[in-house]
XYZ file of C-alpha atoms in Angstrom:
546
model
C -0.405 -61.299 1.904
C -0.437 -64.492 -0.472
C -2.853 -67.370 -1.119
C -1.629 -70.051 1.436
C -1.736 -67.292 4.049
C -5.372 -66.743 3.535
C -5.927 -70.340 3.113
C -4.045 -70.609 6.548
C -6.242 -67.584 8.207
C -9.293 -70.584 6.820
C -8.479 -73.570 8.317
C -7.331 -72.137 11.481
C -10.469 -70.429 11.449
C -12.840 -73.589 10.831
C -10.947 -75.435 13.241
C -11.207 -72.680 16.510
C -14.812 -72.499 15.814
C -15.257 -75.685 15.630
C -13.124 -76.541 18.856
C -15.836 -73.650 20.372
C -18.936 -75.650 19.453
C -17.023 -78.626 20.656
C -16.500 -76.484 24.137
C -19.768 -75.288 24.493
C -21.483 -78.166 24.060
C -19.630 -79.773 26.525
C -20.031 -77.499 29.252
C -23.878 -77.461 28.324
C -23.914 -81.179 28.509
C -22.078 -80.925 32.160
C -24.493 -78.083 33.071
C -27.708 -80.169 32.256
C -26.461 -82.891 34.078
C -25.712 -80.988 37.294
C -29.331 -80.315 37.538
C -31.043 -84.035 37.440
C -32.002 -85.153 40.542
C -30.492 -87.873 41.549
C -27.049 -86.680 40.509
C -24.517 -86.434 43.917
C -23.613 -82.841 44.188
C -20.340 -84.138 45.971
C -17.555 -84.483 44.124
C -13.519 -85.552 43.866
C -11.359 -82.473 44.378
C -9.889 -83.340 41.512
C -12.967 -82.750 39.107
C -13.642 -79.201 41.263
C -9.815 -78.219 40.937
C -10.809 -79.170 36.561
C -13.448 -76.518 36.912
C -11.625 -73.723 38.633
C -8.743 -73.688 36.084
C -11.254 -73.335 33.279
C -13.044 -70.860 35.157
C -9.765 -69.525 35.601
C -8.504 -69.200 31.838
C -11.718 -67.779 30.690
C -10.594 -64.453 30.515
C -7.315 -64.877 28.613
C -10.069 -66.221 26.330
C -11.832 -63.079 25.730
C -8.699 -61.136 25.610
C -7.526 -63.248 22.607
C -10.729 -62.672 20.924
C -10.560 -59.116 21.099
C -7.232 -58.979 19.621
C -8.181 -61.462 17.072
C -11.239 -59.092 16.393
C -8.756 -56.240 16.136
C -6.256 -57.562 14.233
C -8.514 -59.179 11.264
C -10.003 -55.626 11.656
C -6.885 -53.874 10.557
C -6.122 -56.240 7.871
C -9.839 -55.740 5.957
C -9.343 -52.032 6.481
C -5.561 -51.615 4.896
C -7.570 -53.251 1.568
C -8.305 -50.506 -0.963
C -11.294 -51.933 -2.222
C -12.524 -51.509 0.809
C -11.930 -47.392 2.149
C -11.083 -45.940 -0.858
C -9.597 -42.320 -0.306
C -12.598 -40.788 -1.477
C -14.897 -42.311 1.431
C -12.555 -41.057 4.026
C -14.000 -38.993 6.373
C -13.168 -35.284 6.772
C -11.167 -34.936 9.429
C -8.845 -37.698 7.619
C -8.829 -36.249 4.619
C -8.246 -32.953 5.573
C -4.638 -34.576 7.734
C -3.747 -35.851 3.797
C -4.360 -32.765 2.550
C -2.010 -30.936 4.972
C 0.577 -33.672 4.443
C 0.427 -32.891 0.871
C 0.550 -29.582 0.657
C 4.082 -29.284 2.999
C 6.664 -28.424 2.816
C 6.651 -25.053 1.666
C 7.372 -24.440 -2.185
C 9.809 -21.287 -1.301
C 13.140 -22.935 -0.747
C 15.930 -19.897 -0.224
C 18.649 -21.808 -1.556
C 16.545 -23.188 -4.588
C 15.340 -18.918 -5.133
C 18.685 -17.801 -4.792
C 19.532 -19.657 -8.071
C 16.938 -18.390 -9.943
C 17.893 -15.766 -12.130
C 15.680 -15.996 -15.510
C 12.283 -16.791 -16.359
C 12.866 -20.517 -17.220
C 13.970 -20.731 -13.969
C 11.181 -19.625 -12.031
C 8.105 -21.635 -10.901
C 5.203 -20.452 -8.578
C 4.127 -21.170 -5.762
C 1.581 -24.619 -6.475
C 0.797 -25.787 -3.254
C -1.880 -26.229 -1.843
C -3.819 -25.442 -5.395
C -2.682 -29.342 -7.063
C -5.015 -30.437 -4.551
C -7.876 -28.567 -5.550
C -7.360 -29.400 -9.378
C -7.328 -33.475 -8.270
C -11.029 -34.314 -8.848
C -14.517 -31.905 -7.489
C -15.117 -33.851 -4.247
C -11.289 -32.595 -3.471
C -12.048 -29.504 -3.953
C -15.189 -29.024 -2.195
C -13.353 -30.629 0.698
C -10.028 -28.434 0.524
C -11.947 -25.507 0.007
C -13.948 -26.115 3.213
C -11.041 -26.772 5.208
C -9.714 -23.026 6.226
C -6.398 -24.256 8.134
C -5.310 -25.745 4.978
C -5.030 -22.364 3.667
C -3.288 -20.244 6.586
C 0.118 -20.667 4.760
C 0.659 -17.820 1.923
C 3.821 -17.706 0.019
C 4.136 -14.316 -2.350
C 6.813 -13.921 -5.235
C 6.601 -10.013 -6.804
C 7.754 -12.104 -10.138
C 7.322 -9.511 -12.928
C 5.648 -12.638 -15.079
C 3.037 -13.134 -12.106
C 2.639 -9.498 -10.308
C -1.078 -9.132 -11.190
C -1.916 -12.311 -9.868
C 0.180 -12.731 -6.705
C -2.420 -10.110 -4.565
C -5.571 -11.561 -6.057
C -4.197 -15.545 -5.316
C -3.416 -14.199 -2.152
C -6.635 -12.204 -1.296
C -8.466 -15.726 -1.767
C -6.315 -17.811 0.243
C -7.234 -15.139 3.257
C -10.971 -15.489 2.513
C -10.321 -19.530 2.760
C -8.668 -19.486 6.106
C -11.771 -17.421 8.012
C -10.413 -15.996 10.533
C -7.514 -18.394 11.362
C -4.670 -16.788 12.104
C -1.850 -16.358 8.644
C 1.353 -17.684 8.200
C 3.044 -15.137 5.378
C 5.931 -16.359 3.561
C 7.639 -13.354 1.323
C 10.761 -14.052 -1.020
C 12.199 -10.976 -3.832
C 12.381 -12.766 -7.121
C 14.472 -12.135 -10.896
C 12.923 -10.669 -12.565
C 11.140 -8.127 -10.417
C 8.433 -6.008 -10.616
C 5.413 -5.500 -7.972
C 2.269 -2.584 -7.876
C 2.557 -0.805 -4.670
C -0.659 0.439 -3.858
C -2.800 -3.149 -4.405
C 0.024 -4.751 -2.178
C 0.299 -2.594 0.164
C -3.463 -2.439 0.410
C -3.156 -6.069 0.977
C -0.130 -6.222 3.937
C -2.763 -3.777 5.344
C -5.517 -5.341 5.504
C -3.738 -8.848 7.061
C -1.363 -6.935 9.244
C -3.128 -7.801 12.507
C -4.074 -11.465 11.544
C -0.049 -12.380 10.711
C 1.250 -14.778 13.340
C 4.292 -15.425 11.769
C 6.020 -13.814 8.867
C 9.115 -15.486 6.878
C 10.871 -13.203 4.778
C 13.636 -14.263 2.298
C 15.707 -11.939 0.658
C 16.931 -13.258 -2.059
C 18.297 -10.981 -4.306
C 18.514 -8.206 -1.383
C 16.203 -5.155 -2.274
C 16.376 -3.396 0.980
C 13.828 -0.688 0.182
C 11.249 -3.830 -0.809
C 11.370 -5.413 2.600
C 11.302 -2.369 4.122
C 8.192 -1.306 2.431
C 7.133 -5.117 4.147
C 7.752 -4.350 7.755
C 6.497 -1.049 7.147
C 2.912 -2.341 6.242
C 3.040 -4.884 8.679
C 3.963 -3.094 11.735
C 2.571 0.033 11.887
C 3.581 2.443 14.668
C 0.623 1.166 16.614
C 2.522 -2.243 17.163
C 0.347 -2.956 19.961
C -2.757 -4.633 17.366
C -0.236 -6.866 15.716
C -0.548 -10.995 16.980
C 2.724 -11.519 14.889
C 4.940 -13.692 17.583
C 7.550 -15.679 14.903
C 9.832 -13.799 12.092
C 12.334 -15.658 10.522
C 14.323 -13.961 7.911
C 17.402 -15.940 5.584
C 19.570 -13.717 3.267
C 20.514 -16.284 0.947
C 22.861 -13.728 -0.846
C 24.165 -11.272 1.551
C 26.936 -9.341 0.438
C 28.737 -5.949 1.437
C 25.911 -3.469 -0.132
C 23.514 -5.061 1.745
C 23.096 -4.027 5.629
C 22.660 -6.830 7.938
C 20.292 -4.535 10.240
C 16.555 -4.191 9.867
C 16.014 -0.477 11.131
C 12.653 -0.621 11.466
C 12.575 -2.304 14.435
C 14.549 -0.099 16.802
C 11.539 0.979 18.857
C 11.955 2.531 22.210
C 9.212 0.285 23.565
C 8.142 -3.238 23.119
C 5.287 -2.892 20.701
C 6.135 -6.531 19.632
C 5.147 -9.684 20.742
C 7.888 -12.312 19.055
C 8.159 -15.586 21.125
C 10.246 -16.456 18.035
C 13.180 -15.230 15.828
C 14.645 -17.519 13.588
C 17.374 -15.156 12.309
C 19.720 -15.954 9.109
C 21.824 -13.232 8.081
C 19.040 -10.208 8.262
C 18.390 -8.939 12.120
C 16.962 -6.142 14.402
C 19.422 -4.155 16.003
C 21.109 -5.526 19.410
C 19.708 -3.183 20.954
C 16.214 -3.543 19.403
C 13.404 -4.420 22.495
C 12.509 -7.516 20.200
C 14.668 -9.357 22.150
C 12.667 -9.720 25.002
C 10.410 -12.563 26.107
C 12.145 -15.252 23.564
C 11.576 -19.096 23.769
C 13.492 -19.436 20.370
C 16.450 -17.365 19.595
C 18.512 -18.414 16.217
C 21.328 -16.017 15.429
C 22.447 -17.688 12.072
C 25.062 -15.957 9.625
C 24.068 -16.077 6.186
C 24.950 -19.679 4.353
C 26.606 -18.005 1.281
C 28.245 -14.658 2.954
C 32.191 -14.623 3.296
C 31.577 -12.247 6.293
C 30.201 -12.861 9.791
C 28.070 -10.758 11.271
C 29.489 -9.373 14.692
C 27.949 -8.919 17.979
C 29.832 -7.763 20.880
C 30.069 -10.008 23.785
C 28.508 -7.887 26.359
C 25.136 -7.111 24.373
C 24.584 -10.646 23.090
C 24.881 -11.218 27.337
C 22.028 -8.295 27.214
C 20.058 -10.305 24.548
C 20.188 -13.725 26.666
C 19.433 -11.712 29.602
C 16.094 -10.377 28.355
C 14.934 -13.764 27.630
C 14.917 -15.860 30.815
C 12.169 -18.591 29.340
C 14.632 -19.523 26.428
C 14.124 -22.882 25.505
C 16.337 -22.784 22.181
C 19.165 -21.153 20.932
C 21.257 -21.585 17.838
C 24.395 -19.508 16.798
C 26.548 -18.724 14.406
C 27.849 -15.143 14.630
C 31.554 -13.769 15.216
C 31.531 -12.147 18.856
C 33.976 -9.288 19.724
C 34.853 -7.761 22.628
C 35.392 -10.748 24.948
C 36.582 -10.391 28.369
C 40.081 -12.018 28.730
C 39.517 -15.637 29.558
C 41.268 -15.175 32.932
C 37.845 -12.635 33.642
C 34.921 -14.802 32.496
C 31.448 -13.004 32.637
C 29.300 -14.875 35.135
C 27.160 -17.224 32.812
C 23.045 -16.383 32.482
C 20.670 -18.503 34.177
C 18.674 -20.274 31.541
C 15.948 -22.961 33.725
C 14.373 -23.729 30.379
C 17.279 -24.357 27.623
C 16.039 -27.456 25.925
C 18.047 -27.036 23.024
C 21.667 -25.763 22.019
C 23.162 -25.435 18.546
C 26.751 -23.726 18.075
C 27.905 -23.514 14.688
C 31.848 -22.220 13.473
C 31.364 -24.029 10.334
C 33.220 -21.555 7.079
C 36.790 -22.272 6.164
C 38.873 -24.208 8.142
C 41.460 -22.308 7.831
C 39.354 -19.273 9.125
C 37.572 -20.550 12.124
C 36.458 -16.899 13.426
C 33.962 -18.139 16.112
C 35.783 -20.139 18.550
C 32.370 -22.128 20.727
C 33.772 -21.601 24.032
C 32.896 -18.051 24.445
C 28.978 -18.765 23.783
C 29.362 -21.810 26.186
C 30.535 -19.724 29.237
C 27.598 -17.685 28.494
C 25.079 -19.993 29.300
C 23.850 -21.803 32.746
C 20.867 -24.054 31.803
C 18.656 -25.337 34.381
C 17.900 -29.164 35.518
C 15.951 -29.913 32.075
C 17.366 -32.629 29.890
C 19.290 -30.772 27.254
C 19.848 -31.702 23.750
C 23.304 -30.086 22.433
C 25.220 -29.949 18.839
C 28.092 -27.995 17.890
C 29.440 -27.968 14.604
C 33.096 -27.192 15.209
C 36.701 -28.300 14.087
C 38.462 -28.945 17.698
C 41.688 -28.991 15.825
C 42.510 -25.457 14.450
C 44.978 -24.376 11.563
C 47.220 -22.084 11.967
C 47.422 -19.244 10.165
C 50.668 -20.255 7.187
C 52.496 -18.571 4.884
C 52.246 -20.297 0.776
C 55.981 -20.903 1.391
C 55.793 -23.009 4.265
C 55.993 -26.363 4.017
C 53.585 -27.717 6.874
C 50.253 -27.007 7.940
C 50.538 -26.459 12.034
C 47.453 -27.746 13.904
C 46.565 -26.661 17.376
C 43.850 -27.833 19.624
C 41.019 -25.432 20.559
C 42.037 -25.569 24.459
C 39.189 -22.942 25.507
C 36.993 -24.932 23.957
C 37.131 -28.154 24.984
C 37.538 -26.966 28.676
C 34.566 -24.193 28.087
C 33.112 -27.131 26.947
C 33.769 -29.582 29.836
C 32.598 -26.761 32.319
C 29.308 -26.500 30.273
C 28.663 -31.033 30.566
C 29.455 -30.536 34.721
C 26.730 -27.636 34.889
C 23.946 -29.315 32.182
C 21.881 -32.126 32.467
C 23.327 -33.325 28.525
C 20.962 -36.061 27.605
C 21.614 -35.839 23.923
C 24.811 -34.662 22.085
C 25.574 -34.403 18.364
C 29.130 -33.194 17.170
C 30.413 -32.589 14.140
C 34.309 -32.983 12.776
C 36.797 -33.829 15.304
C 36.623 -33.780 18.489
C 39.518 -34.894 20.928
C 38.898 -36.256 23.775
C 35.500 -37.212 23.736
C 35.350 -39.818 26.419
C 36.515 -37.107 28.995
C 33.806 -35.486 27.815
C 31.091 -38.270 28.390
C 32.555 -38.372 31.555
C 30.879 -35.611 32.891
C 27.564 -36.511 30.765
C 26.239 -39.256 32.919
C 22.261 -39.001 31.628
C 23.482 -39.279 28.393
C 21.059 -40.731 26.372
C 21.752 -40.279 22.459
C 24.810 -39.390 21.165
C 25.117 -38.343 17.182
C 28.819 -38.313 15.384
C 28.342 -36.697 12.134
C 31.221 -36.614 10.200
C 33.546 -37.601 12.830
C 37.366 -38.644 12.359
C 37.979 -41.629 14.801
C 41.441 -42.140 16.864
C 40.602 -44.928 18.477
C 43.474 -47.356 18.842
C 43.636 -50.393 21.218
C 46.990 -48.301 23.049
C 44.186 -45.165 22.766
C 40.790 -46.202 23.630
C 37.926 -43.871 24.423
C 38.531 -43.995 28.427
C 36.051 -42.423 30.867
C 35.337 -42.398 34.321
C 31.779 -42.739 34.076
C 29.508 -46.208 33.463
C 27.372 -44.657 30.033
C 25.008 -47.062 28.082
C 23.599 -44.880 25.387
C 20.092 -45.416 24.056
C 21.649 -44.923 20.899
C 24.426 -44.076 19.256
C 24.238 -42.274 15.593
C 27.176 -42.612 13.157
C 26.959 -40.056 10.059
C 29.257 -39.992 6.836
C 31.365 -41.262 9.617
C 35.054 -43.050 8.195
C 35.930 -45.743 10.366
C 37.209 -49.257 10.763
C 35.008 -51.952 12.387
C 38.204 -52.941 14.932
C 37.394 -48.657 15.937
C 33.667 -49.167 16.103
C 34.731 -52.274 18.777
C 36.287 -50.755 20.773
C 33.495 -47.517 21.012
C 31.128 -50.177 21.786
C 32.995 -51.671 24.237
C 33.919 -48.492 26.434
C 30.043 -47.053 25.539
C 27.947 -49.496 24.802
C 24.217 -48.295 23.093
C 21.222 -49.960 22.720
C 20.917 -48.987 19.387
C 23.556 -48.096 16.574
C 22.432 -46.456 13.473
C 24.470 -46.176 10.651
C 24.321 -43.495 7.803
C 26.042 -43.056 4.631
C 29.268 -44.345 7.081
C 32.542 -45.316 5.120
C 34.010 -48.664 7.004
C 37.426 -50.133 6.190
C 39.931 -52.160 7.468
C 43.097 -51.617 8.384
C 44.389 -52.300 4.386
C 42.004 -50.082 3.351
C 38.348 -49.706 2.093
C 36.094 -52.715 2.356
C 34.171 -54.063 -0.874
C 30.770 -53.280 -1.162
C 29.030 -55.278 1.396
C 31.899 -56.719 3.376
C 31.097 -54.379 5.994
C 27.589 -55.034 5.841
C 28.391 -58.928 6.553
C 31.583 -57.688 8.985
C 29.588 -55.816 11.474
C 26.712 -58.518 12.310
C 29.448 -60.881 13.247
C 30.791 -57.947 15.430
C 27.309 -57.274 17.289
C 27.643 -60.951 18.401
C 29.685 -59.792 21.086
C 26.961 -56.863 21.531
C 23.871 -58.946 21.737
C 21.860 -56.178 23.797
C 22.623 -53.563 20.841
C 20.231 -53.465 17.720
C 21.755 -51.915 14.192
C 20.163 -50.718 11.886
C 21.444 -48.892 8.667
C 19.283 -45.954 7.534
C 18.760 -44.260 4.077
C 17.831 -41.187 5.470
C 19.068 -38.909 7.818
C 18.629 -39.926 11.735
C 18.853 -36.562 13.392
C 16.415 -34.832 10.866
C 13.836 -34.555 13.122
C 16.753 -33.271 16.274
C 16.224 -29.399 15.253
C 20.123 -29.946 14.980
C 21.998 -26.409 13.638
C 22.919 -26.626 10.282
């Protein structure tokens, strides 16, 4: 906003109400007349046919004076000086508070590294808030959903306060239901009895319980669970438990024995699952709309489930709406002998990762595909895999063979025929893709991340369907602008985003910015498609596995 704007807003201003003075007056003037006697009320059509189109534009009038209204309206209030934060009403204020005090401080990866007290920090959110200015406080205080999340580290520095900062973030949520977040720490050191007095006293107000094991001190989280679900299950409102072993390694069991009940005293709707699980044959798989069966990011194994019970686990959720996975399966059926896939009417989301060495690709994506049948909702898929496998080699040999993953890409092209794929995000290669889009013809958003391009003009992406994408996402993606041509040309997207992509030519890399002034001149023969290049991620917010 500068000065000759303003003055601008001014003179246009002076001169519309003085052209509405000018207006009025005349009609008045016509009005007053109309009413002397003497005055013929006959006459020309052409004066009458005057009257009817200003009669007619009237309203277009008003409408542009509302959004004149509106618009001056937004402009005043975007000025500081004129709703400073501290006037904001409540319910506003209480949204920036929650905004603030997300995400959540207790990053697994970030714990996982912490081995001494220097590197260790506590939990401070929401508490900076508080410690702002009084009139914060009073507000924050009052606000008991901004106090629902609790994140507890038994750090041997903080273990007399943990339970007492706890105990008062309870008594500021009311009665709202808890979110618990509970990670081990180094050093270690937590009193039993006052924490355990605690887990009691919250068990059957925890809706959702994270636990991170860090460092891996089975008997710890055991002690946990053991607190939090009592044998009388039945009074716990507990419906989402995500656990992430950041560390797992072969001391460590991958099962969680306290939850192989006979009956379903549980009521999880949602098990986001990292490396730490119930046993398959646990009754906690029942009743799912989110299922994520992740192997733990840092562990050389994978954790196994036999073919025939993760069946039994997909089974005993009908309603699924989301599923992620990452675990080796054993025990297939030959692929002559499929299993009949499960009906799934309410898949909404699909995430199949293989993603460890590539020259140990364990999982191969097919056998979860045939697994599943979604319904007729639009589904949103992304698969993490290496199409092109190496074969196994000995340090002698002098080539590394490649093979395709055949099962696959066919499980693959079974799954597009029976989904209704309306967004699709692939990672690493991925040969033929344009068969693929073939059989995806509600296709709306397609996501390469990573993705090697073969595209030649004597090897084009051909399909035998018409797809227009609503967009197309490129990520870290290496690729010459002749390549991104000829994708455009054979799937053509409303919108292209471009991030952290690597474009060359055919001689090689392009200078900084060529590419930026290359691809512009490209879109000319795209006019209907809009890029845009983005400094942050584009599929953050696509609940894409990782």
């Amino acid at each position: 906003m500068s000065k000759s704007m303003i003055e601008e807003l001014e003179n246009a201003g002076n001169a519309f109400r003085e052209a509405l003075d000018q207006y009025l007056d005349v009609c008045s003037k016509i009005d007053d007349l109309s009413l002397c006697q003497g005055v013929p009320r006959h006459i020309p059509q052409s004066y009458l046919d005057k009257l009817h189109a200003e009669i007619a534009h009237s309203p277009s009038h008003a409408s542009k004076l509302q959004r004149t209204e509106a618009i001056v309206g937004r402009i005043r209030n975007r000025v500081a000086q004129i709703t400073p934060i501290a006037s904001l009403p409540l319910e506003i204020l209480g949204h920036i508070f929650h905004l603030v005090a997300k995400p959540c401080d207790l990053v697994p990866s970030n714990l996982g590294e912490s081995n001494s007290n220097s590197g260790f920090s506590t939990p401070t959110k929401p508490n900076h808030v508080i410690n702002t200015c009084s009139h914060w406080r009073r507000t924050a205080i009052t606000l008991p959903s901004l106090w629902t999340h609790i994140d507890i580290l038994p750090h041997k520095l903080h273990q007399s306060g943990f339970v007492a900062r706890a105990e008062t973030y309870v008594t500021r949520a009311a009665q709202l239901p808890i979110e618990l977040h509970i990670a081990d720490t180094s050093p270690f050191k937590y009193d039993s009895a006052p924490f355990g007095r605690f887990l009691s006293s919250i068990s059957t107000r925890v809706q959702s319980l994270d636990m991170a094991a860090i460092h891996g001190r089975e008997p710890f989280h055991n002690f946990i669970f053991a607190k939090l679900f009592s044998s009388d299950g039945s009074q716990s409102i507990c419906t989402n438990l995500t656990t992430n072993f950041a560390k797992a390694h072969y001391i460590i069991d991958d099962f969680l024995d306290c939850f192989d009940v006979i009956d379903n005293t549980f009521h999880f709707t949602a098990l986001r699952l990292r490396g730490l699980f119930p046993g398959w044959n646990s009754k906690v798989y029942s009743n799912l709309v989110d299922l994520r069966l992740l192997t733990a990011p840092r562990d050389d194994r994978w954790t196994q489930i036999p073919e025939h019970k993760l069946r039994n686990l997909l089974e005993a959720s009908p309603r699924l709406k989301i599923f992620h996975f990452s675990l080796q399966i054993t025990n297939q059926q030959p692929g002559d002998t499929p299993p009949n896939p499960v009906r799934l009417d309410d898949l909404e989301v699909l995430g199949i990762s293989t993603y460890r060495d590539p020259f140990d690709a364990i999982l191969q994506p097919g056998y979860v595909l045939r697994l599943l049948a979604p319904g007729s909702k639009p589904l949103q898929l992304s698969i993490r895999h290496d199409f092109q496998v190496f074969d196994p080699y000995d340090d002698d040999a002098e080539e590394i063979y490649v093979h395709v993953d055949e099962f696959s890409l066919d499980e693959l092209v079974k799954f597009f025929q029976r989904s209704n794929l309306t967004r699709f995000c692939v990672k690493d290669r991925c040969p033929e893709l344009g068969r693929l889009l073939s059989y995806a013809p509600n296709l709306e958003d397609l996501a390469l991340d990573s993705f090697e391009f073969s595209l030649t003009a004597n090897n084009p992406l051909r399909h035998g369907g018409s797809c227009r994408l609503n967009s197309l996402i490129l990520l870290k993606c290496y690729l010459s602008v002749d390549q991104m041509d000829l994708f455009l040309k054979h799937c053509p997207a409303d919108l292209l985003t471009l991030f952290k992509c690597r474009l060359h030519s055919e001689e090689g890399l392009f200078v900084k910015g060529e590419s930026v002034e290359r691809l512009p001149k490209l879109l000319e023969r795209y006019p209907a498609t809009k890029l845009i290049f983005q400094s942050s991620n584009p599929t953050a917010c696509w609940d894409v596995i990782d």
